[in-house]
Amino acid sequence: MIKTKNLKKIYTTEEVETTALNDINLGVKEGEYVAIMGPSGCGKSTLLNILGLIDQPSSGEYHFLGEEISKYSERKRASIRKNNIGFVFQSFNLIDELTVYENVELPLLYLGFTAAERKKRVSEILEQMQLMARKNHFPQQLSGGQQQRVAVGRAIVARPKLILADEPTGNLDSAHGEEVMKLMAELHESGTAIVMVTHSPAYAEYAQRIIHLFDGHIVSENIQAKFKI
Amino acid sequence: MFGNYLKVAFRSILRDKGYSFISIAGLAIGLSCSLVIWLYIVRETSYDRFNENPGRIYRLTMELKQADRTAHTAYVQPLPPLEKEFPEVAASARLFTYSWKERTLVSNGSKYFYEERFFLADPSIFKIFSIPFLKGNPESALAGTSGIVISESIARKYFGDEIPLGKALSVKNLTPAEFTVSGVFKDFPDNSHFHCDFIAPLAAGSKLFWDGFLERNSFYTYVLLDKGVSAAGLEKKLPSLLARRLGMDAGSYQLHLQPLTAIHLRSHLSGEIEANGDLSTIYLFSLLAFIILASACINFINLATARAEGRAKEVGLRKVVGAQRVQLICQFLSESFFFALAAVPPALALIGILLPPFNAILNANLSLSEVGRPVFIAGLAGIILFVGLVSGGYPAFLLSTFQPARVFQSRAGSRSRRSLSRTVLVVVQCTVSVILIVGTLVVFSQMRYIQNKKMGFDKDGLVILHLKDWESLQGYPSLKSALIQSPNILRVSASADLPSEVRRRQLAWHEGLAGETEEPVSWNAVDYDFLETYGIELAEGRDFSKEFPSDEKQAYITNEAAAKTFGWDQPLGKMFSLSNRDLMRPMFEKGTVIGIVKDFHAQSLHKKIEPIVLSIQKGLYRYAAVKIRPGRTAEALDFMAAQWKKVYPDRPFDYFFFDQEVGKMYQSERRAGRIFGVAALLSILVAGLGLYGLASFSAARRTKEIGIRKTLGASGGDIALLLSKEFTLLFVLANVIAWPAAYFVMSKWLLSFAYRIRFGPEFFALAALVAFAVMLVSVGGQAVKAALADPVDSLRYE
């Protein structure tokens, strides 16, 4: 599903050039669950942003579902993104002016779903996330765990092939963190590919493969024992 | 999707109530000013369009080329019926009104009034102008010479609830005449370039005025052209009419066809029926309204872009879930339209407050009832579209550029770029406000200067009686003798023109000139005691006196300017005469200069004092002046009313105060001052609101920095200074730009006055002080609040 070749990302300011990613060669199969780990500043979030087409590499190739898309315009990338990829962020990134229902509904609006279709899908997701009773609440009225469940619901409402999660449990306590990780595992079991950035070795265990990043390089890749054939 | 945008817009207004209030309040002020001006423009451009065929109605005007100048008049020589001369003309009609409008005395037998708006017209006038009749028949009402048609208000005034048709009215201009009411028409609408209360047949002119009235007068002449006829084509044929029928030389006289709909705003010819409007007033108002509206839009832009960082996360997220840039631009534009719409109800409420002073300043008659008219709603829609696009365009463009990757890594956008545009906008607002304040101060100062300036004559304690016609003039000597008996009346005199507005010009000869050469001078016909009554001082010589019988025909008094212009070192005794050229009968005799008066302002302070000549001409007095003993005005007026009744039993006692009349000369300047004042006030209010919003935003944004500085030892004063510094620099920059601009504009305006104030640095200092005070109030409160806050509150979120 995903294949990168010599991917590089360099940030340039007036005085300094920073290489965030250096020759990243990575592949993710359809339905695979991959965790990316590494110390702060090693380029994990940068890599996730590029994989999620919300940032562009400075050089190298990025093949997504068979297309080389590293040079695509923002317009094209937005189109691929909304049809195929869902995002879960550490700080939830819900829109404060929208209710739970409206936050989950948002991707469907941009996909042009009819009102009836949107209602059906959003209701299914809210049931799945056990948030139906909170559908008219605003994010400020929810706990951290509930907010992240809304964010997960928003990420999957369009039935994407790939979920990208950037430290989804980073702002949650352990109980809520576990809740979210179980949700992600269920999504994986239903066939969705997941690429997750995490600091926590315990949460990384949920993944089939763990990639270690250091100073913009992939330094190692482990396939989890329980997933080895 | 649009529903989603609206929900977000509405909820974000509620969430940030303070900023929302500032944006909406500013927009409401801007909208209300623009809408009032729009109402005014709609009214001014609608003049005469109530007629059925406004595009086919024209007025004939006449251009006369003389030796040294060209005169262009709104009235023309008597012409034969044009519909008989030219097949293109469907109808033509002549209209006449006596040039001093107040001279028509009308009575129903028991009530009598002096009436303005008394007209004579051809019966065909009703074929050209759409004047609905409530009673009587427009086809026949003006046939013959004895019918008269009157307006609805006049019918009520003279006849109450009775049916006026068939009732008698006595009318007197020069000679009395009897008429029978043959029709009642609806009052002329406000937006007509002329307004009639009475229309008598033109054919009755000879019984009201003099024989030969129809042949030797000038008339306002209107034509209705057939459909599809070119006015330019017809105008080319008019010289042949002049030559063929009137024997007039087309080189000296030219007739023009003036579109009816162009009269009100574009015609300022000699002899207009009523004072017309002015395109420059419309331009000025439109500019001021635009300035205030633009200032409100600037507030919106500034606050929206200042708060952009707060929306960055939302923008990034929307892009992540698939929003295209165009969709985001639409979202933020629709938010700004939403704000503009939210400003409409308070704007309409503000219009209710603004309309009365606006009507008072401009002598207009606009009302809130016009708000429901389609043309108003169209204007409102247009203004909202403008506001929405202008206010929302830049913030929408800016916000839609945020990249998700940078947003989520807290690199939302170039801070310096946003600050620069905000700086520019704030400086623009402050600059405009300072210019308007300077303008207001200058205009008010000049008005005060005019009010207090010694005019060379007394203004106070003088009551003027208008001698409206020949009979009034006949009774004047008896009136004067009677009035002078009262201990409350000091002096009585009369003149053709008031000393403050001498209009007559006459050619004059004096012994310094060669042969028959004559020079133009201003001239006033005055009675004995004129100088003493008006307090005009003699510099040399003596006043007119009954002790010298020759003073009645052969004595002249001039002013110092005349002596200087004529080159007289020893003016007394110089031979002098006003010219009898072009007069119907000779009036002036050669005489001598018996006195020189100190210069007085015989015209407005716009003009330099010119040579003026006074002489006794008993048949020309129109204004009797009564000097009242100070503190005895009421008693004097009662006495005057009683004596008037004895001398003129059948006409009303009518008077005005001289100082008020002098004040009227500067009505348009006073009006300009008030308009500037209101515009300056509104502009400063909007700018102040904007500064307040920005200051509170700035303080909120720097909460962490303030907390850290205080922890490291900064005092409250240091913090207040830190926050104020940003705005103080902008304020200084605004003044640096505003002062030369204001000087340029206002010194040009002052040049229109021959006598004017000194335009010194104190005006700029005062304007800067006012603007600074507003800034202090707007920004200072926020600075003090931030300075007094506890550091731990700022740092707690860390």
JSON list of C-alpha atoms in Angstrom, two decimals, chain A residues 11 45-46 49 54-55 74-75 78-79 81-82 87 89 93-99 102 105-107 109-110 138 154, chain B residues 1 4-5 7-8 11-12 15 311 313-314 317-324 326-328 331 403-405 408-409 411:
[
{"chain": "A", "resi": 11, "resn": "TYR", "atom": "CA", "xyz": [13.70, 22.21, 6.84]},
{"chain": "A", "resi": 45, "resn": "SER", "atom": "CA", "xyz": [5.76, 13.08, 13.25]},
{"chain": "A", "resi": 46, "resn": "THR", "atom": "CA", "xyz": [7.43, 14.42, 10.10]},
{"chain": "A", "resi": 49, "resn": "ASN", "atom": "CA", "xyz": [2.78, 13.84, 8.03]},
{"chain": "A", "resi": 54, "resn": "ILE", "atom": "CA", "xyz": [-0.21, 16.63, 4.75]},
{"chain": "A", "resi": 55, "resn": "ASP", "atom": "CA", "xyz": [3.42, 17.44, 4.07]},
{"chain": "A", "resi": 74, "resn": "GLU", "atom": "CA", "xyz": [-2.19, 20.05, -2.65]},
{"chain": "A", "resi": 75, "resn": "ARG", "atom": "CA", "xyz": [-5.49, 19.68, -4.49]},
{"chain": "A", "resi": 78, "resn": "ALA", "atom": "CA", "xyz": [-6.34, 16.47, -0.45]},
{"chain": "A", "resi": 79, "resn": "SER", "atom": "CA", "xyz": [-8.47, 14.33, -2.70]},
{"chain": "A", "resi": 81, "resn": "ARG", "atom": "CA", "xyz": [-6.31, 11.98, 1.64]},
{"chain": "A", "resi": 82, "resn": "LYS", "atom": "CA", "xyz": [-10.01, 12.39, 2.18]},
{"chain": "A", "resi": 87, "resn": "PHE", "atom": "CA", "xyz": [-5.96, 10.81, 11.22]},
{"chain": "A", "resi": 89, "resn": "PHE", "atom": "CA", "xyz": [-3.74, 13.21, 16.80]},
{"chain": "A", "resi": 93, "resn": "ASN", "atom": "CA", "xyz": [-7.77, 18.41, 17.24]},
{"chain": "A", "resi": 94, "resn": "LEU", "atom": "CA", "xyz": [-11.51, 18.51, 17.46]},
{"chain": "A", "resi": 95, "resn": "ILE", "atom": "CA", "xyz": [-13.26, 21.73, 16.35]},
{"chain": "A", "resi": 96, "resn": "ASP", "atom": "CA", "xyz": [-14.54, 23.40, 19.50]},
{"chain": "A", "resi": 97, "resn": "GLU", "atom": "CA", "xyz": [-17.48, 25.05, 17.76]},
{"chain": "A", "resi": 98, "resn": "LEU", "atom": "CA", "xyz": [-18.89, 21.75, 16.54]},
{"chain": "A", "resi": 99, "resn": "THR", "atom": "CA", "xyz": [-20.72, 19.10, 18.56]},
{"chain": "A", "resi": 102, "resn": "GLU", "atom": "CA", "xyz": [-20.82, 17.46, 13.77]},
{"chain": "A", "resi": 105, "resn": "GLU", "atom": "CA", "xyz": [-19.72, 14.19, 10.33]},
{"chain": "A", "resi": 106, "resn": "LEU", "atom": "CA", "xyz": [-17.13, 16.65, 8.98]},
{"chain": "A", "resi": 107, "resn": "PRO", "atom": "CA", "xyz": [-15.17, 14.33, 6.61]},
{"chain": "A", "resi": 109, "resn": "LEU", "atom": "CA", "xyz": [-19.37, 16.79, 4.25]},
{"chain": "A", "resi": 110, "resn": "TYR", "atom": "CA", "xyz": [-16.14, 17.22, 2.33]},
{"chain": "A", "resi": 138, "resn": "PHE", "atom": "CA", "xyz": [-19.18, 20.05, 22.66]},
{"chain": "A", "resi": 154, "resn": "ARG", "atom": "CA", "xyz": [-14.01, 11.05, 12.81]},
{"chain": "B", "resi": 1, "resn": "MET", "atom": "CA", "xyz": [-21.87, 22.41, 3.98]},
{"chain": "B", "resi": 4, "resn": "ASN", "atom": "CA", "xyz": [-21.81, 23.82, 8.84]},
{"chain": "B", "resi": 5, "resn": "TYR", "atom": "CA", "xyz": [-20.15, 27.17, 8.07]},
{"chain": "B", "resi": 7, "resn": "LYS", "atom": "CA", "xyz": [-23.01, 26.98, 12.75]},
{"chain": "B", "resi": 8, "resn": "VAL", "atom": "CA", "xyz": [-19.29, 27.53, 13.24]},
{"chain": "B", "resi": 11, "resn": "ARG", "atom": "CA", "xyz": [-20.93, 29.70, 17.69]},
{"chain": "B", "resi": 12, "resn": "SER", "atom": "CA", "xyz": [-17.59, 31.43, 17.37]},
{"chain": "B", "resi": 15, "resn": "ARG", "atom": "CA", "xyz": [-17.64, 32.19, 22.16]},
{"chain": "B", "resi": 311, "resn": "ARG", "atom": "CA", "xyz": [-8.27, 29.28, 14.04]},
{"chain": "B", "resi": 313, "resn": "LYS", "atom": "CA", "xyz": [-5.81, 24.36, 14.27]},
{"chain": "B", "resi": 314, "resn": "GLU", "atom": "CA", "xyz": [-9.29, 24.27, 12.78]},
{"chain": "B", "resi": 317, "resn": "LEU", "atom": "CA", "xyz": [-7.78, 19.92, 10.65]},
{"chain": "B", "resi": 318, "resn": "ARG", "atom": "CA", "xyz": [-10.25, 20.75, 7.90]},
{"chain": "B", "resi": 319, "resn": "LYS", "atom": "CA", "xyz": [-7.51, 20.42, 5.33]},
{"chain": "B", "resi": 320, "resn": "VAL", "atom": "CA", "xyz": [-6.52, 17.07, 6.82]},
{"chain": "B", "resi": 321, "resn": "VAL", "atom": "CA", "xyz": [-10.07, 15.74, 6.47]},
{"chain": "B", "resi": 322, "resn": "GLY", "atom": "CA", "xyz": [-10.23, 16.92, 2.88]},
{"chain": "B", "resi": 323, "resn": "ALA", "atom": "CA", "xyz": [-11.12, 20.61, 2.59]},
{"chain": "B", "resi": 324, "resn": "GLN", "atom": "CA", "xyz": [-9.80, 22.32, -0.51]},
{"chain": "B", "resi": 326, "resn": "VAL", "atom": "CA", "xyz": [-11.44, 27.25, -2.15]},
{"chain": "B", "resi": 327, "resn": "GLN", "atom": "CA", "xyz": [-13.80, 25.64, 0.35]},
{"chain": "B", "resi": 328, "resn": "LEU", "atom": "CA", "xyz": [-11.95, 27.24, 3.23]},
{"chain": "B", "resi": 331, "resn": "GLN", "atom": "CA", "xyz": [-16.13, 29.28, 4.73]},
{"chain": "B", "resi": 403, "resn": "GLN", "atom": "CA", "xyz": [-0.56, 24.27, 6.18]},
{"chain": "B", "resi": 404, "resn": "PRO", "atom": "CA", "xyz": [-1.60, 21.37, 8.43]},
{"chain": "B", "resi": 405, "resn": "ALA", "atom": "CA", "xyz": [1.94, 20.15, 8.95]},
{"chain": "B", "resi": 408, "resn": "PHE", "atom": "CA", "xyz": [0.43, 20.95, 14.11]},
{"chain": "B", "resi": 409, "resn": "GLN", "atom": "CA", "xyz": [4.08, 21.78, 14.62]},
{"chain": "B", "resi": 411, "resn": "ARG", "atom": "CA", "xyz": [4.53, 27.06, 12.84]}
]
